[in-house]
Short mmCIF file of C-alpha atoms and ligand atoms in Angstrom, two decimals:
data_model
loop_
_atom_site.label_atom_id
_atom_site.label_comp_id
_atom_site.label_asym_id
_atom_site.label_seq_id
_atom_site.Cartn_x
_atom_site.Cartn_y
_atom_site.Cartn_z
CA MET A 1 0.05 -0.08 -0.04
CA GLU A 2 1.34 3.42 -0.61
CA LYS A 3 2.41 5.88 2.17
CA VAL A 4 -0.91 8.29 2.85
CA ILE A 5 0.24 11.58 1.97
CA ARG A 6 -1.44 14.11 4.48
CA VAL A 7 -2.66 17.19 2.65
CA VAL A 8 -4.06 20.84 3.82
CA LEU A 9 -5.97 22.75 1.07
CA ALA A 10 -6.24 26.26 1.21
CA GLY A 11 -9.03 27.95 -1.12
CA PRO A 12 -11.44 24.91 -0.43
CA ARG A 13 -14.67 26.66 -1.66
CA GLY A 14 -13.23 28.29 -4.62
CA LYS A 15 -13.89 26.84 -8.36
CA MET A 16 -10.35 24.90 -8.22
CA GLY A 17 -10.75 24.29 -4.45
CA THR A 18 -13.94 22.23 -4.83
CA GLU A 19 -12.51 19.95 -7.15
CA ALA A 20 -9.31 19.25 -5.10
CA LEU A 21 -11.65 18.62 -2.05
CA GLN A 22 -13.18 15.89 -4.20
CA LEU A 23 -9.48 14.45 -5.62
CA ILE A 24 -8.27 14.10 -2.37
CA GLU A 25 -11.29 12.47 -0.82
CA ARG A 26 -11.27 9.87 -3.89
CA THR A 27 -7.88 9.41 -3.67
CA GLU A 28 -6.77 6.61 -1.23
CA HIS A 29 -3.40 7.56 -0.21
CA PHE A 30 -4.21 11.21 0.37
CA GLU A 31 -5.63 12.48 3.67
CA LEU A 32 -7.51 15.53 3.97
CA VAL A 33 -5.60 17.09 7.51
CA SER A 34 -7.70 20.38 7.53
CA ALA A 35 -8.65 23.14 5.19
CA VAL A 36 -7.73 27.01 5.16
CA ASP A 37 -10.74 29.12 5.00
CA TYR A 38 -11.07 32.63 6.71
CA LYS A 39 -14.67 32.41 6.48
CA TYR A 40 -15.24 29.17 7.85
CA GLY A 41 -12.33 29.19 10.53
CA GLY A 42 -13.21 27.23 13.42
CA GLY A 43 -15.85 25.04 11.65
CA THR A 44 -15.14 21.77 9.82
CA VAL A 45 -15.21 21.01 5.79
CA GLN A 46 -18.69 19.39 6.23
CA GLN A 47 -20.52 22.73 6.48
CA PHE A 48 -19.77 23.69 3.00
CA TYR A 49 -18.77 20.36 1.52
CA PRO A 50 -22.13 18.28 2.05
CA GLY A 51 -21.66 14.70 1.68
CA TYR A 52 -18.03 14.96 2.95
CA GLN A 53 -17.80 11.99 5.61
CA GLY A 54 -14.43 13.01 7.21
CA GLU A 55 -13.65 15.42 9.98
CA ALA A 56 -11.07 17.79 8.70
CA ALA A 57 -11.08 21.21 10.51
CA VAL A 58 -10.99 24.47 8.97
CA TYR A 59 -8.56 27.09 9.96
CA GLU A 60 -8.91 30.86 9.51
CA THR A 61 -5.22 31.11 8.51
CA LEU A 62 -2.46 28.79 7.49
CA GLU A 63 -0.50 30.08 10.69
CA GLU A 64 -3.39 28.54 13.08
CA CYS A 65 -3.25 25.55 10.90
CA ILE A 66 0.67 24.94 10.94
CA GLU A 67 0.52 25.53 14.89
CA ASN A 68 -2.55 22.56 15.27
CA GLU A 69 -1.81 19.95 12.67
CA LYS A 70 0.77 17.91 11.43
CA PHE A 71 1.00 17.55 7.51
CA ASP A 72 2.98 16.69 4.57
CA VAL A 73 1.77 19.18 1.77
CA LEU A 74 0.05 22.48 1.60
CA VAL A 75 -2.05 22.74 -1.94
CA ASP A 76 -2.70 26.37 -2.19
CA LEU A 77 -5.78 27.26 -4.86
CA THR A 78 -6.44 31.01 -3.53
CA THR A 79 -5.36 34.19 -4.99
CA PRO A 80 -2.07 35.23 -6.18
CA GLU A 81 -1.25 37.06 -3.04
CA ILE A 82 -2.22 34.56 -0.49
CA GLY A 83 -0.63 31.75 -2.79
CA LYS A 84 3.06 33.45 -2.33
CA LYS A 85 2.53 34.03 1.08
CA HIS A 86 1.32 30.43 1.80
CA ALA A 87 4.32 29.27 -0.09
CA PHE A 88 7.13 31.13 1.74
CA LEU A 89 5.19 30.27 5.42
CA SER A 90 4.90 26.30 4.42
CA LEU A 91 8.79 26.08 3.48
CA LYS A 92 9.66 27.99 6.62
CA ASN A 93 7.71 25.12 8.61
CA GLY A 94 8.96 21.84 6.82
CA ILE A 95 5.69 21.57 5.05
CA ARG A 96 5.78 21.19 0.88
CA PRO A 97 3.89 23.46 -1.05
CA VAL A 98 2.02 22.77 -3.99
CA ILE A 99 0.91 26.15 -5.43
CA GLY A 100 -1.34 26.51 -8.29
CA THR A 101 -1.76 30.36 -7.81
CA THR A 102 0.07 32.61 -10.33
CA GLY A 103 1.91 35.61 -10.36
CA PHE A 104 5.62 35.16 -9.03
CA THR A 105 8.28 37.40 -10.03
CA ASN A 106 11.40 35.73 -11.01
CA ASP A 107 13.00 37.17 -7.76
CA GLU A 108 10.33 35.48 -5.43
CA LEU A 109 10.98 32.33 -7.53
CA ALA A 110 14.53 32.66 -7.09
CA GLU A 111 14.37 32.96 -3.30
CA LEU A 112 11.57 30.47 -3.07
CA LYS A 113 13.97 27.82 -5.00
CA GLU A 114 16.84 28.98 -2.13
CA LEU A 115 14.66 28.20 0.86
CA ALA A 116 13.37 25.15 -0.77
CA SER A 117 16.96 23.57 -1.30
CA GLN A 118 18.25 24.90 2.23
CA ASN A 119 15.46 23.02 3.88
CA GLY A 120 15.97 19.82 1.19
CA LEU A 121 11.78 20.35 0.56
CA GLY A 122 10.04 19.81 -2.56
CA CYS A 123 7.89 22.82 -3.44
CA ILE A 124 5.94 22.78 -6.92
CA ILE A 125 4.72 25.96 -8.46
CA ALA A 126 2.44 24.89 -11.46
CA PRO A 127 1.22 28.03 -13.90
CA ASN A 128 -1.29 25.24 -15.30
CA PHE A 129 -2.09 21.80 -13.83
CA ALA A 130 -3.36 20.63 -17.34
CA ILE A 131 -1.15 18.30 -19.45
CA GLY A 132 -2.88 19.55 -22.39
CA ALA A 133 -1.79 23.26 -21.62
CA ILE A 134 1.85 21.82 -20.83
CA LEU A 135 1.93 20.22 -24.01
CA MET A 136 0.68 23.70 -25.69
CA MET A 137 3.69 25.34 -24.21
CA LYS A 138 6.31 22.70 -25.00
CA PHE A 139 5.07 22.46 -28.52
CA SER A 140 5.26 26.45 -28.99
CA ALA A 141 8.76 26.22 -27.39
CA MET A 142 9.76 23.80 -30.42
CA ALA A 143 7.78 25.83 -32.91
CA ALA A 144 9.92 28.98 -32.04
CA LYS A 145 12.90 27.82 -33.05
CA TYR A 146 11.32 28.12 -36.49
CA PHE A 147 8.74 30.93 -36.46
CA LYS A 148 10.14 33.81 -34.69
CA ASP A 149 7.21 35.75 -34.81
CA ILE A 150 4.64 35.05 -32.48
CA GLU A 151 1.58 36.71 -30.58
CA ILE A 152 -0.08 34.81 -27.62
CA ILE A 153 -3.55 35.38 -26.93
CA GLU A 154 -4.74 33.91 -23.28
CA LEU A 155 -8.59 33.92 -22.94
CA HIS A 156 -10.00 33.26 -19.35
CA HIS A 157 -13.55 33.60 -17.40
CA ASP A 158 -13.94 37.42 -16.04
CA GLN A 159 -13.49 36.16 -12.45
CA LYS A 160 -9.99 36.08 -13.20
CA LEU A 161 -7.70 38.42 -10.87
CA ASP A 162 -4.39 38.37 -12.88
CA ALA A 163 -3.56 39.37 -16.37
CA PRO A 164 -1.54 38.23 -18.04
CA SER A 165 -2.46 34.53 -16.93
CA GLY A 166 0.55 32.46 -15.44
CA THR A 167 0.32 30.20 -18.45
CA ALA A 168 1.00 33.34 -20.68
CA LEU A 169 3.83 34.14 -18.81
CA LYS A 170 5.22 30.86 -18.69
CA THR A 171 5.15 30.34 -22.39
CA VAL A 172 6.85 33.61 -22.98
CA GLN A 173 9.96 32.18 -20.46
CA MET A 174 9.98 28.81 -22.43
CA ILE A 175 9.89 30.50 -26.02
CA GLU A 176 12.64 33.01 -24.67
CA GLU A 177 14.87 29.99 -24.15
CA ALA A 178 14.26 28.85 -27.55
CA ARG A 179 14.33 31.98 -29.60
CA GLU A 180 16.54 35.45 -29.06
CA TYR A 181 14.54 38.54 -28.82
CA LYS A 182 12.45 39.60 -31.81
CA ARG A 183 10.37 42.53 -31.79
CA GLN A 184 7.02 42.03 -33.12
CA GLY A 185 5.03 44.35 -36.02
CA HIS A 186 6.28 47.34 -37.80
CA PRO A 187 9.35 48.69 -36.33
CA SER A 188 7.41 52.35 -36.69
CA GLU A 189 3.98 51.10 -35.68
CA VAL A 190 2.09 53.30 -33.42
CA GLU A 191 -0.94 52.54 -31.11
CA THR A 192 -3.57 55.00 -31.50
CA GLU A 193 -5.35 53.14 -28.58
CA LYS A 194 -3.27 52.58 -25.63
CA GLY A 195 -2.90 48.53 -25.19
CA ALA A 196 -4.33 47.60 -28.84
CA ARG A 197 -1.12 45.79 -29.59
CA GLY A 198 -1.24 43.73 -26.18
CA ALA A 199 1.74 43.66 -23.51
CA GLU A 200 5.26 43.38 -25.21
CA MET A 201 7.32 40.66 -23.47
CA ASN A 202 10.71 39.68 -25.25
CA GLY A 203 9.09 41.22 -28.36
CA MET A 204 6.20 39.22 -28.25
CA ARG A 205 2.74 40.43 -27.89
CA VAL A 206 0.57 39.11 -25.43
CA HIS A 207 -3.29 39.80 -25.29
CA SER A 208 -5.63 38.87 -22.50
CA VAL A 209 -9.46 38.19 -23.06
CA ARG A 210 -11.87 37.69 -20.33
CA LEU A 211 -15.51 36.91 -20.90
CA PRO A 212 -18.09 35.12 -18.92
CA GLY A 213 -18.46 31.65 -20.39
CA LEU A 214 -14.91 30.90 -20.88
CA VAL A 215 -12.69 28.89 -18.99
CA ALA A 216 -8.94 28.70 -19.52
CA HIS A 217 -7.57 29.08 -23.07
CA GLN A 218 -4.65 30.17 -25.03
CA GLN A 219 -3.47 30.26 -28.76
CA VAL A 220 0.05 30.91 -29.51
CA LEU A 221 0.15 32.18 -33.08
CA PHE A 222 3.26 31.97 -35.40
CA GLY A 223 3.65 34.04 -38.54
CA GLY A 224 6.05 32.91 -41.55
CA ASP A 225 6.21 33.58 -45.43
CA GLY A 226 3.12 32.62 -46.71
CA GLN A 227 2.34 30.65 -43.73
CA LEU A 228 0.70 30.83 -40.27
CA LEU A 229 0.91 27.80 -37.57
CA THR A 230 -1.59 28.07 -34.57
CA VAL A 231 -1.11 25.98 -31.24
CA ARG A 232 -4.27 25.91 -29.13
CA HIS A 233 -5.21 24.31 -25.91
CA ASP A 234 -8.60 24.72 -24.18
CA SER A 235 -9.54 23.77 -20.64
CA MET A 236 -13.38 23.39 -20.77
CA ASN A 237 -13.73 22.60 -16.98
CA ARG A 238 -11.67 22.57 -13.89
CA ALA A 239 -11.52 18.68 -13.67
CA SER A 240 -8.98 19.00 -16.74
CA PHE A 241 -6.44 20.11 -14.02
CA MET A 242 -6.84 17.65 -11.20
CA SER A 243 -4.59 14.62 -12.70
CA GLY A 244 -1.89 17.48 -12.60
CA VAL A 245 -2.94 18.23 -8.97
CA LYS A 246 -2.74 14.82 -8.00
CA VAL A 247 0.69 14.19 -9.68
CA SER A 248 2.13 17.02 -7.82
CA ILE A 249 1.01 16.17 -4.66
CA GLU A 250 2.75 12.72 -4.92
CA GLU A 251 5.98 14.20 -6.52
CA VAL A 252 6.61 16.99 -4.38
CA MET A 253 6.90 14.33 -1.63
CA LYS A 254 10.11 12.96 -3.73
CA LEU A 255 11.52 16.58 -4.51
CA SER A 256 14.40 18.58 -2.36
CA GLU A 257 13.84 21.62 -4.74
CA LEU A 258 11.67 23.86 -6.32
CA ILE A 259 10.26 23.12 -9.76
CA TYR A 260 8.57 25.88 -11.53
CA GLY A 261 6.14 24.04 -14.06
CA LEU A 262 5.12 20.47 -14.29
CA GLU A 263 7.00 20.34 -17.62
CA ASN A 264 10.13 19.59 -15.32
CA ILE A 265 8.62 16.34 -13.81
CA MET A 266 7.03 15.04 -16.97
CA ASP A 267 8.83 12.42 -19.05
N1 NAI B 301 -2.19 26.28 -11.96
C1 NAI B 301 -3.50 25.95 -12.40
O1 NAI B 301 -3.55 25.13 -13.19
C2 NAI B 301 -4.63 26.64 -12.12
C3 NAI B 301 -4.58 27.62 -11.44
N2 NAI B 301 -5.75 28.28 -11.11
C4 NAI B 301 -5.25 29.61 -9.98
O2 NAI B 301 -5.80 29.08 -8.82
C5 NAI B 301 -6.41 29.73 -8.08
C6 NAI B 301 -7.71 29.51 -7.63
O3 NAI B 301 -8.75 29.88 -8.89
P1 NAI B 301 -10.35 29.47 -8.64
O4 NAI B 301 -10.63 28.38 -8.16
O5 NAI B 301 -10.51 29.95 -10.15
O6 NAI B 301 -10.67 30.90 -8.07
P2 NAI B 301 -11.88 31.06 -7.02
O7 NAI B 301 -12.00 32.54 -6.89
O8 NAI B 301 -13.34 30.48 -7.37
O9 NAI B 301 -11.42 30.61 -5.69
C7 NAI B 301 -10.36 31.00 -4.71
C8 NAI B 301 -10.81 30.86 -3.31
O10 NAI B 301 -9.77 31.10 -2.47
C9 NAI B 301 -10.60 31.62 -0.90
N3 NAI B 301 -9.40 32.52 -0.54
C10 NAI B 301 -9.30 33.77 -0.78
N4 NAI B 301 -8.07 34.40 0.03
C11 NAI B 301 -7.93 33.42 1.07
C12 NAI B 301 -7.49 33.14 2.19
N5 NAI B 301 -6.43 33.97 2.68
N6 NAI B 301 -7.37 31.72 2.84
C13 NAI B 301 -8.00 30.82 2.21
N7 NAI B 301 -8.52 30.91 1.37
C14 NAI B 301 -8.65 31.86 0.52
C15 NAI B 301 -11.63 32.34 -1.68
O11 NAI B 301 -12.50 32.36 -0.60
C16 NAI B 301 -12.17 31.35 -2.83
O12 NAI B 301 -13.02 30.50 -2.31
C17 NAI B 301 -6.47 31.18 -8.98
O13 NAI B 301 -5.30 32.22 -8.43
C18 NAI B 301 -6.09 30.91 -10.26
O14 NAI B 301 -5.53 31.51 -11.17
C19 NAI B 301 -6.91 28.32 -11.62
C20 NAI B 301 -7.20 27.21 -12.23
C21 NAI B 301 -5.91 26.26 -12.83
O1 LIG B 302 -7.58 31.41 -13.27
C1 LIG B 302 -7.54 30.59 -14.02
O2 LIG B 302 -8.67 30.13 -14.16
C2 LIG B 302 -6.35 30.05 -14.44
N1 LIG B 302 -5.07 30.29 -14.17
C3 LIG B 302 -3.89 29.86 -14.53
C4 LIG B 302 -2.99 30.78 -15.08
O3 LIG B 302 -3.01 32.16 -14.60
O4 LIG B 302 -2.52 30.29 -16.09
C5 LIG B 302 -4.03 28.50 -15.11
C6 LIG B 302 -5.37 28.36 -16.06
O5 LIG B 302 -5.13 29.09 -17.16
C7 LIG B 302 -6.51 28.69 -15.15
#
């Protein structure tokens, strides 16, 4: 039998958190120790997750949870601001973080990497847990060797707090590793309306669409002489992210360093 991994979930009532609760519950070798939720602090998970048979308590803050519980992994599916705070706090307290929130700067990633290595702890920061999205990024990096003119369009639901998405930022980073800086468009182009050409990153243009009805989508457009290539991924629901969350909880237990992006733990 596999060793049981004791998990705490931050953000259990969110769109991702609700899926993650179900994943933890149905996975035999995962144990939900407790949840962190500012609204239900002092209560139990049963209060907002009908049908749940366990006794996991809810803490208002991660600090309180760490003081009272023993666990292996923190899964964070809250907000960019809280995800960052929880990543540092976990590593400082001997807990392995699996962070799904986005918005980490390079300096913050470097600081967390150092902290994880110093403490010999695994830490996974995953801009996107969906296998298809990881392949979309890998294919984009491959294509960038041959097509230097690139525009990224990421499309998300209108409740998303950060723009561009973590996936778009990671895609830019992976493309940067595969191609030199190249400024997109005409050298003398002018935006008569600010923002019309999107954000400029390593010469690429990144456009963020926010609409009700969307979940999480991205297309990377490559232009060449007389040809276009589009690499696109669509998450139609949050279940698409759960196999990546499961693998991350399992893999973070075997790591003693920080991994940024699941492509680094895929064969
Ligand atoms: N890496 C990935 O593959 C994915 C990452 N995400 C990211 O995950 C995060 C959550 O996404 P959704 O579930 O769609 O958002 P959501 O808004 O539905 O859920 C966020 C939850 O966090 C809770 N929360 C806020 N502050 C908190 C705190 N201090 N302590 C505990 N809980 C707190 C909120 O009450 C809410 O229930 C976002 O940052 C999003 O960008 C979303 C989908 C996929
Ligand atoms: O907020 C979301 O929904 C998502 N966030 C991640 C991101 O910023 O890339 C992953 C996915 O796109 C969904």
